[in-house]
CSV table of N, CA, C and O in Angstrom, one decimal:
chain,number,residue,atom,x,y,z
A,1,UNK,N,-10.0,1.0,-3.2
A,1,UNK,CA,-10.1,1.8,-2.0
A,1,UNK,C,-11.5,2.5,-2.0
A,1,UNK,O,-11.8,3.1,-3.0
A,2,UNK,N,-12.1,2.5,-1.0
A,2,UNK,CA,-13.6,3.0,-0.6
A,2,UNK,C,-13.0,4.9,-0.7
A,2,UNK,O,-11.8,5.3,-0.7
A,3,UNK,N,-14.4,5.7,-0.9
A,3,UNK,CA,-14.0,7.1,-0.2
A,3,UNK,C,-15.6,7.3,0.2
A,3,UNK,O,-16.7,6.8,0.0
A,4,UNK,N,-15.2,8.3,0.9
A,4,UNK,CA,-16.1,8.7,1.6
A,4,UNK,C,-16.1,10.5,2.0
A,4,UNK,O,-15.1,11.1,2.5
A,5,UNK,N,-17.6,11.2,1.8
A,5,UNK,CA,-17.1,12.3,2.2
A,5,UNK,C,-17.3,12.6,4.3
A,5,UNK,O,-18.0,11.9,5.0
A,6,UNK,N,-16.8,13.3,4.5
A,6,UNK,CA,-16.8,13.5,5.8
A,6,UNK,C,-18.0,13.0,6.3
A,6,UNK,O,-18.0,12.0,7.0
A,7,UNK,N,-19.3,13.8,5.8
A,7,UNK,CA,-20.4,13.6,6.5
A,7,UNK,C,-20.9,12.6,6.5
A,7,UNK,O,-21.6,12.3,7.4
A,8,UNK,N,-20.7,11.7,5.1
A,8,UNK,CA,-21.2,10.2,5.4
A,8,UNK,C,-20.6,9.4,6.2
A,8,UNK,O,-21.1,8.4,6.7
A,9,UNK,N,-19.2,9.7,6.3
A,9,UNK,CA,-18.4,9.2,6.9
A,9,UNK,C,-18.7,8.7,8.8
A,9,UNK,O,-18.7,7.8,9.6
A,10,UNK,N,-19.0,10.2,8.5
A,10,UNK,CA,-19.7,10.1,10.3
A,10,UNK,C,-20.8,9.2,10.5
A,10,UNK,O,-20.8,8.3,11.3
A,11,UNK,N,-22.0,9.7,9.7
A,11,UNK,CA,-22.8,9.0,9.4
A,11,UNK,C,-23.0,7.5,9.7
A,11,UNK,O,-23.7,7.1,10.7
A,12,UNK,N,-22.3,6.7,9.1
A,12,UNK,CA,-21.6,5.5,8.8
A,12,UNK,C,-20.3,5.1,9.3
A,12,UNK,O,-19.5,4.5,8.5
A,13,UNK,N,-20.1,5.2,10.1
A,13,UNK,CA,-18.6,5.5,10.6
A,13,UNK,C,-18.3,3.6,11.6
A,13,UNK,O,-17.2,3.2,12.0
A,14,UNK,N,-19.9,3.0,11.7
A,14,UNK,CA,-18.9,1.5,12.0
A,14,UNK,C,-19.0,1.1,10.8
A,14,UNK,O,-18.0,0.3,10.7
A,15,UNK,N,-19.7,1.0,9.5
A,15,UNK,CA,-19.8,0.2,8.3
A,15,UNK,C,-18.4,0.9,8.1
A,15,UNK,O,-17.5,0.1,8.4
A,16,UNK,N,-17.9,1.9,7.8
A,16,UNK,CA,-16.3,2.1,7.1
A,16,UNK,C,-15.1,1.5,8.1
A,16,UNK,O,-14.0,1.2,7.8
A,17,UNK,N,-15.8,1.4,9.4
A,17,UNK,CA,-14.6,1.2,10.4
A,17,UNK,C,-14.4,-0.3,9.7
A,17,UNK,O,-13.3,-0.7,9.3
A,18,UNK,N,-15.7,-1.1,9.7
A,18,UNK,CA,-15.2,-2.2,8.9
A,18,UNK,C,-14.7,-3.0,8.0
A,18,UNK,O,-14.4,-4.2,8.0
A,19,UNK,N,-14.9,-2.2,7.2
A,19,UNK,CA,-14.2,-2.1,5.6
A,19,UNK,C,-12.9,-1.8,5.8
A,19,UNK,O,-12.1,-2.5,5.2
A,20,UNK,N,-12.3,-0.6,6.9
A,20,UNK,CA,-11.2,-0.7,7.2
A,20,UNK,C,-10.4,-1.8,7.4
A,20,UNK,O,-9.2,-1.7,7.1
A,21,UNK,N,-10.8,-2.9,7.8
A,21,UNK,CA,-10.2,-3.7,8.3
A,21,UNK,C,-9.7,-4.6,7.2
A,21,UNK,O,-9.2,-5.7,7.6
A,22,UNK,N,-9.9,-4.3,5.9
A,22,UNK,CA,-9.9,-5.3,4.8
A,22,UNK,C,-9.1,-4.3,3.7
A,22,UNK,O,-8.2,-5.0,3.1
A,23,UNK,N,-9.1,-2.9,3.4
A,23,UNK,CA,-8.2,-1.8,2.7
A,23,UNK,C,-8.8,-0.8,3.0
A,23,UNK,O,-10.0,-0.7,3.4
A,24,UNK,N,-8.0,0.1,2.9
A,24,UNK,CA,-8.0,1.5,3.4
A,24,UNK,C,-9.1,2.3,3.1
A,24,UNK,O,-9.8,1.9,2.1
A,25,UNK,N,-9.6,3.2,3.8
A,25,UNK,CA,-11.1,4.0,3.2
A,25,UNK,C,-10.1,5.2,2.9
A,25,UNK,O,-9.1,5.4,3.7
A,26,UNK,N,-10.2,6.0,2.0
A,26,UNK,CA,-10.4,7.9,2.1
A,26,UNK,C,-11.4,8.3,2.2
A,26,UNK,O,-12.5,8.0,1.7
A,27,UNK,N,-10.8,9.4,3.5
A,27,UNK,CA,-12.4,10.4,3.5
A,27,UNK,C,-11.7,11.6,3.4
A,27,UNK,O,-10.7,11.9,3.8
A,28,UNK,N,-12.9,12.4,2.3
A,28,UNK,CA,-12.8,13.4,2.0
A,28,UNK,C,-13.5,14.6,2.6
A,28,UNK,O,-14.7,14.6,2.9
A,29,UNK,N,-12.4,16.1,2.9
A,29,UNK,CA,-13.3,17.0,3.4
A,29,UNK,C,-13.5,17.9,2.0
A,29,UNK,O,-13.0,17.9,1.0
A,30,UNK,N,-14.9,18.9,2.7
A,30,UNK,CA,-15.2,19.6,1.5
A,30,UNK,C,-13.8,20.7,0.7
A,30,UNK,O,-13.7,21.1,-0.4
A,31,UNK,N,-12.9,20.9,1.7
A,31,UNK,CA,-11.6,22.0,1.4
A,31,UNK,C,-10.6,21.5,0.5
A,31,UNK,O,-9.8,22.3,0.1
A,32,UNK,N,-10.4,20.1,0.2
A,32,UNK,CA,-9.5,19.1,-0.4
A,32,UNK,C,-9.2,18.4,0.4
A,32,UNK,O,-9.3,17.2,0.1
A,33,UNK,N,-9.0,18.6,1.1
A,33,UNK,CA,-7.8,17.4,2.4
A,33,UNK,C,-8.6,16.0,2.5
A,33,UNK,O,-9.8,15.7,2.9
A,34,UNK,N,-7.5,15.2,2.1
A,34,UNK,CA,-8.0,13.3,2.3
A,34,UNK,C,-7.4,13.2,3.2
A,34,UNK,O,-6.5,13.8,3.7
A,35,UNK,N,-8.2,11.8,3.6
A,35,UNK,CA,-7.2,11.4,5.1
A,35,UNK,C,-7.6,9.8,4.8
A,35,UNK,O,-8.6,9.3,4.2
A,36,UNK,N,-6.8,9.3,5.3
A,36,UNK,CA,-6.8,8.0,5.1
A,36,UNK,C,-7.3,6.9,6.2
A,36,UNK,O,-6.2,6.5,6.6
A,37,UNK,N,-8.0,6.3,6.7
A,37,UNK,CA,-8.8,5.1,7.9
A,37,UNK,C,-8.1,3.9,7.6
A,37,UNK,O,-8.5,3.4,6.5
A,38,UNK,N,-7.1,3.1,8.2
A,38,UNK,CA,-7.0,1.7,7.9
A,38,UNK,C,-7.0,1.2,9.0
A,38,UNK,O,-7.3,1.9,10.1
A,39,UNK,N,-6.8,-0.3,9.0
A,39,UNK,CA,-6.1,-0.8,10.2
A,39,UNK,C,-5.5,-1.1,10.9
A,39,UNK,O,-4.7,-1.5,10.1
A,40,UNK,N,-4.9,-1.4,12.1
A,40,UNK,CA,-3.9,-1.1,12.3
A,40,UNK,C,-2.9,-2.4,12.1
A,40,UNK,O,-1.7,-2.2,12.2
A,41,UNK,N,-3.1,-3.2,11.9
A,41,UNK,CA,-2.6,-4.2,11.0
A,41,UNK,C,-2.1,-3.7,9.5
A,41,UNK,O,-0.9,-3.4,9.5
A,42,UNK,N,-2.5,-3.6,8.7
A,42,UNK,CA,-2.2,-2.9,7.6
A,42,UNK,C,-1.3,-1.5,7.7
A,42,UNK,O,-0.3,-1.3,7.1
A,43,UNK,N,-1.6,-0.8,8.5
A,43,UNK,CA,-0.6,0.4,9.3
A,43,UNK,C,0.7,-0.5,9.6
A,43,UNK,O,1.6,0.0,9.0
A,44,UNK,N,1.1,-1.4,10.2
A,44,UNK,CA,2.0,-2.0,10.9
A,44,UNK,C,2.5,-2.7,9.8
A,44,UNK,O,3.7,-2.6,9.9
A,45,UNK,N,2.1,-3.2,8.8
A,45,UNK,CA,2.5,-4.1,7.7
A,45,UNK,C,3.5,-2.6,6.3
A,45,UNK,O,4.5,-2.5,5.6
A,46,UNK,N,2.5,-1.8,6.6
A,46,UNK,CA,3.1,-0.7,5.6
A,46,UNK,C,4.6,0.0,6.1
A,46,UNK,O,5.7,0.3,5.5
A,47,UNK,N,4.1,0.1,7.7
A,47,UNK,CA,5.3,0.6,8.3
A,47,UNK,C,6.9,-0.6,8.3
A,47,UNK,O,8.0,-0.3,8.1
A,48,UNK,N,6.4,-1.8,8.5
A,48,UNK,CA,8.1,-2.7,8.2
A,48,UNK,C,8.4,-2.5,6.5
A,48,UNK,O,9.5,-2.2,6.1
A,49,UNK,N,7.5,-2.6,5.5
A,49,UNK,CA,7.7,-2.7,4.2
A,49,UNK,C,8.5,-1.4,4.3
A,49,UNK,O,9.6,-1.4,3.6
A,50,UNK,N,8.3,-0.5,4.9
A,50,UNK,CA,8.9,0.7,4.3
A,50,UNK,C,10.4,1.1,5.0
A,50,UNK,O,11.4,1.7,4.5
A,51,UNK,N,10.2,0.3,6.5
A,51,UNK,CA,11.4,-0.1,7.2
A,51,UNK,C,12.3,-0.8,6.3
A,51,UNK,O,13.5,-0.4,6.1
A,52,UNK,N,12.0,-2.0,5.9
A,52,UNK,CA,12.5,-3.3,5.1
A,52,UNK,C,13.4,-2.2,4.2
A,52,UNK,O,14.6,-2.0,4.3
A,53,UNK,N,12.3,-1.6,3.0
A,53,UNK,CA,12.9,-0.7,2.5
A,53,UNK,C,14.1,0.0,2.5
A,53,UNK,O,15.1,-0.5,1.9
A,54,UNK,N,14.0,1.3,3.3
A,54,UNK,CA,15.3,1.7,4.1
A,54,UNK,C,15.9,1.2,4.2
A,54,UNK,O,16.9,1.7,3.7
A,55,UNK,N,16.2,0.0,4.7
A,55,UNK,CA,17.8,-0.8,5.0
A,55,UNK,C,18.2,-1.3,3.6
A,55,UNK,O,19.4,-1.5,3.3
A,56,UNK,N,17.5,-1.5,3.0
A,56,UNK,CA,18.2,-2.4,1.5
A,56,UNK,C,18.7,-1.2,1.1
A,56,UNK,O,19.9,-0.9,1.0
A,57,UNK,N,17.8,-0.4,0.7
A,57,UNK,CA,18.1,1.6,0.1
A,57,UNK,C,20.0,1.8,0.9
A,57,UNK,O,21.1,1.9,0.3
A,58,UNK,N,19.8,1.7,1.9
A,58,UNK,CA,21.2,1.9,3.0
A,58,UNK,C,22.5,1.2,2.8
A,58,UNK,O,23.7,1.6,2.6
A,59,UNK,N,22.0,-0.2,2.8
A,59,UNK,CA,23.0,-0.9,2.0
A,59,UNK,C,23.2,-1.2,0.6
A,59,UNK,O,24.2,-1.8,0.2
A,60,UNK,N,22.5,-0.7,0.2
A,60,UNK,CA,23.1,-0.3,-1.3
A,60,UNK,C,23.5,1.0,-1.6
A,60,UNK,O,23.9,1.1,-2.8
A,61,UNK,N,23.6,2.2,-0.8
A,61,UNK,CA,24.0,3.2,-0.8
A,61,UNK,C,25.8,2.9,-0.2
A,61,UNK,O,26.8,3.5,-0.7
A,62,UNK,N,25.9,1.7,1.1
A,62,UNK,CA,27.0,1.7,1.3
A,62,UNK,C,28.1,0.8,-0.2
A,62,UNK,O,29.3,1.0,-0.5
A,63,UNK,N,27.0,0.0,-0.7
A,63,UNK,CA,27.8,-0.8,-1.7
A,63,UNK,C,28.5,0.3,-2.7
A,63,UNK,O,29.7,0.2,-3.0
A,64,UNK,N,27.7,1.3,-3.2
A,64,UNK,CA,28.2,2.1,-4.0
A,64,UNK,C,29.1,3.0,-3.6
A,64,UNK,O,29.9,3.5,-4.5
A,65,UNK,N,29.2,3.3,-2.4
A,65,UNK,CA,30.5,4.3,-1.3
A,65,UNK,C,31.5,3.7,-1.2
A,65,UNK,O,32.5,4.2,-0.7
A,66,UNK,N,31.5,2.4,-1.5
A,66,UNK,CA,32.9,1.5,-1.3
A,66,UNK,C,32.6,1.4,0.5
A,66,UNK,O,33.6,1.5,1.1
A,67,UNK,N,31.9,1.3,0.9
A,67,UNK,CA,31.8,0.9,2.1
A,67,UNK,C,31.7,-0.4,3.0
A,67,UNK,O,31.6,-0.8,4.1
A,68,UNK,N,31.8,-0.9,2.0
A,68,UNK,CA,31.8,-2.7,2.3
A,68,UNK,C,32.8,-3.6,2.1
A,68,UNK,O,33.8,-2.9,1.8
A,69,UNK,N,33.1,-4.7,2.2
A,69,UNK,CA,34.3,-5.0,2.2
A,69,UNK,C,33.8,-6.7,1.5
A,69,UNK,O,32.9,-7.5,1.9
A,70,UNK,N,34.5,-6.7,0.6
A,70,UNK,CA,34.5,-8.7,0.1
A,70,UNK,C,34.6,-9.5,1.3
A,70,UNK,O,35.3,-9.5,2.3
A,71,UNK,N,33.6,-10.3,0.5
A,71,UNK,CA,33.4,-12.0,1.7
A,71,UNK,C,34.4,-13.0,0.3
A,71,UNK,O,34.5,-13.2,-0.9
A,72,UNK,N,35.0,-13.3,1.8
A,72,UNK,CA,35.3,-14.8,1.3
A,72,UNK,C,35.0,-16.1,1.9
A,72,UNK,O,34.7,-16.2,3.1
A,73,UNK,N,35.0,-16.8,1.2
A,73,UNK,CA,34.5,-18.3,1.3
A,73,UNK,C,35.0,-19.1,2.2
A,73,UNK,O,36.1,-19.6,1.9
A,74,UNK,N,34.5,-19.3,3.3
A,74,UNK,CA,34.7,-20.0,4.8
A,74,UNK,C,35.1,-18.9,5.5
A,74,UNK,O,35.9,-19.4,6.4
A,75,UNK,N,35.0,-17.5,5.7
A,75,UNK,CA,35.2,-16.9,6.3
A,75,UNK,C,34.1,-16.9,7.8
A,75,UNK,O,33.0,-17.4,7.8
A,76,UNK,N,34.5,-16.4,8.7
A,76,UNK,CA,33.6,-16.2,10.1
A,76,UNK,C,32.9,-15.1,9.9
A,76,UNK,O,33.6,-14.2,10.4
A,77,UNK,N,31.9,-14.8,9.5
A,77,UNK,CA,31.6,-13.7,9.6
A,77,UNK,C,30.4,-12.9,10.6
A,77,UNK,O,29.8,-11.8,10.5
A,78,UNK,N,30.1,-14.3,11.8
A,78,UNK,CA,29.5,-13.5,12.9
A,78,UNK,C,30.5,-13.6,13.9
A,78,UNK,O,30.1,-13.6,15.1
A,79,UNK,N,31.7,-13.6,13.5
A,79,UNK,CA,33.1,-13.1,14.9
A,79,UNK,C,32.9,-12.0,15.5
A,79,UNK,O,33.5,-11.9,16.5
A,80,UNK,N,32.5,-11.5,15.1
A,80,UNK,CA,32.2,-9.4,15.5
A,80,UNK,C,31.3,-9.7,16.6
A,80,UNK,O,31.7,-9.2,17.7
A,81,UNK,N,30.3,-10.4,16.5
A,81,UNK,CA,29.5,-10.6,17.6
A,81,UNK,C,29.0,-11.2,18.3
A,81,UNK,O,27.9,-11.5,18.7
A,82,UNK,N,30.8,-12.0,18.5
A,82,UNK,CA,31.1,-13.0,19.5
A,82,UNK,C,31.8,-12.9,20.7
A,82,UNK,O,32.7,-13.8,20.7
A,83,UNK,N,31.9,-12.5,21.3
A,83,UNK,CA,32.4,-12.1,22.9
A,83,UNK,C,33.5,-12.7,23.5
A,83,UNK,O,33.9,-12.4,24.7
């Protein structure tokens, strides 16, 4: 990952915009605070991974709650959302 402090950042701000496009830049301000430049492809790709996430996290929280119920073999199991 590239960093950058603020003022170069401005500076140079289409060379990072383009690097964005490939991994993430940090830019740094002089007070600590990073902030992160990607793209929005990579933004979009991070956001389902972390969705994806969640739901497995969810359904394995229900497996362990007894919230689920046994499949059996030749059963229907898209009848629920069949009309």
């Amino acid at each position: 990952m590239q960093s950058a402090n603020a003022k170069k950042f401005r500076s140079e701000l289409k060379d990072y915009m383009d690097a964005a496009v490939s991994e993430p830049v940090r830019i740094n301000r002089r007070g600590g605070e990073s902030f992160i430049l990607m793209s929005e492809q990579i933004y979009d790709d991070f956001r389902n991974e972390i969705q994806s996430l969640q739901r497995r996290l969810l359904g394995m929280s229900e497996i362990i709650d007894g919230k689920t119920k046994p499949y059996n073999r030749g059963e229907d199991r898209t009848a629920r959302f069949k009309k």
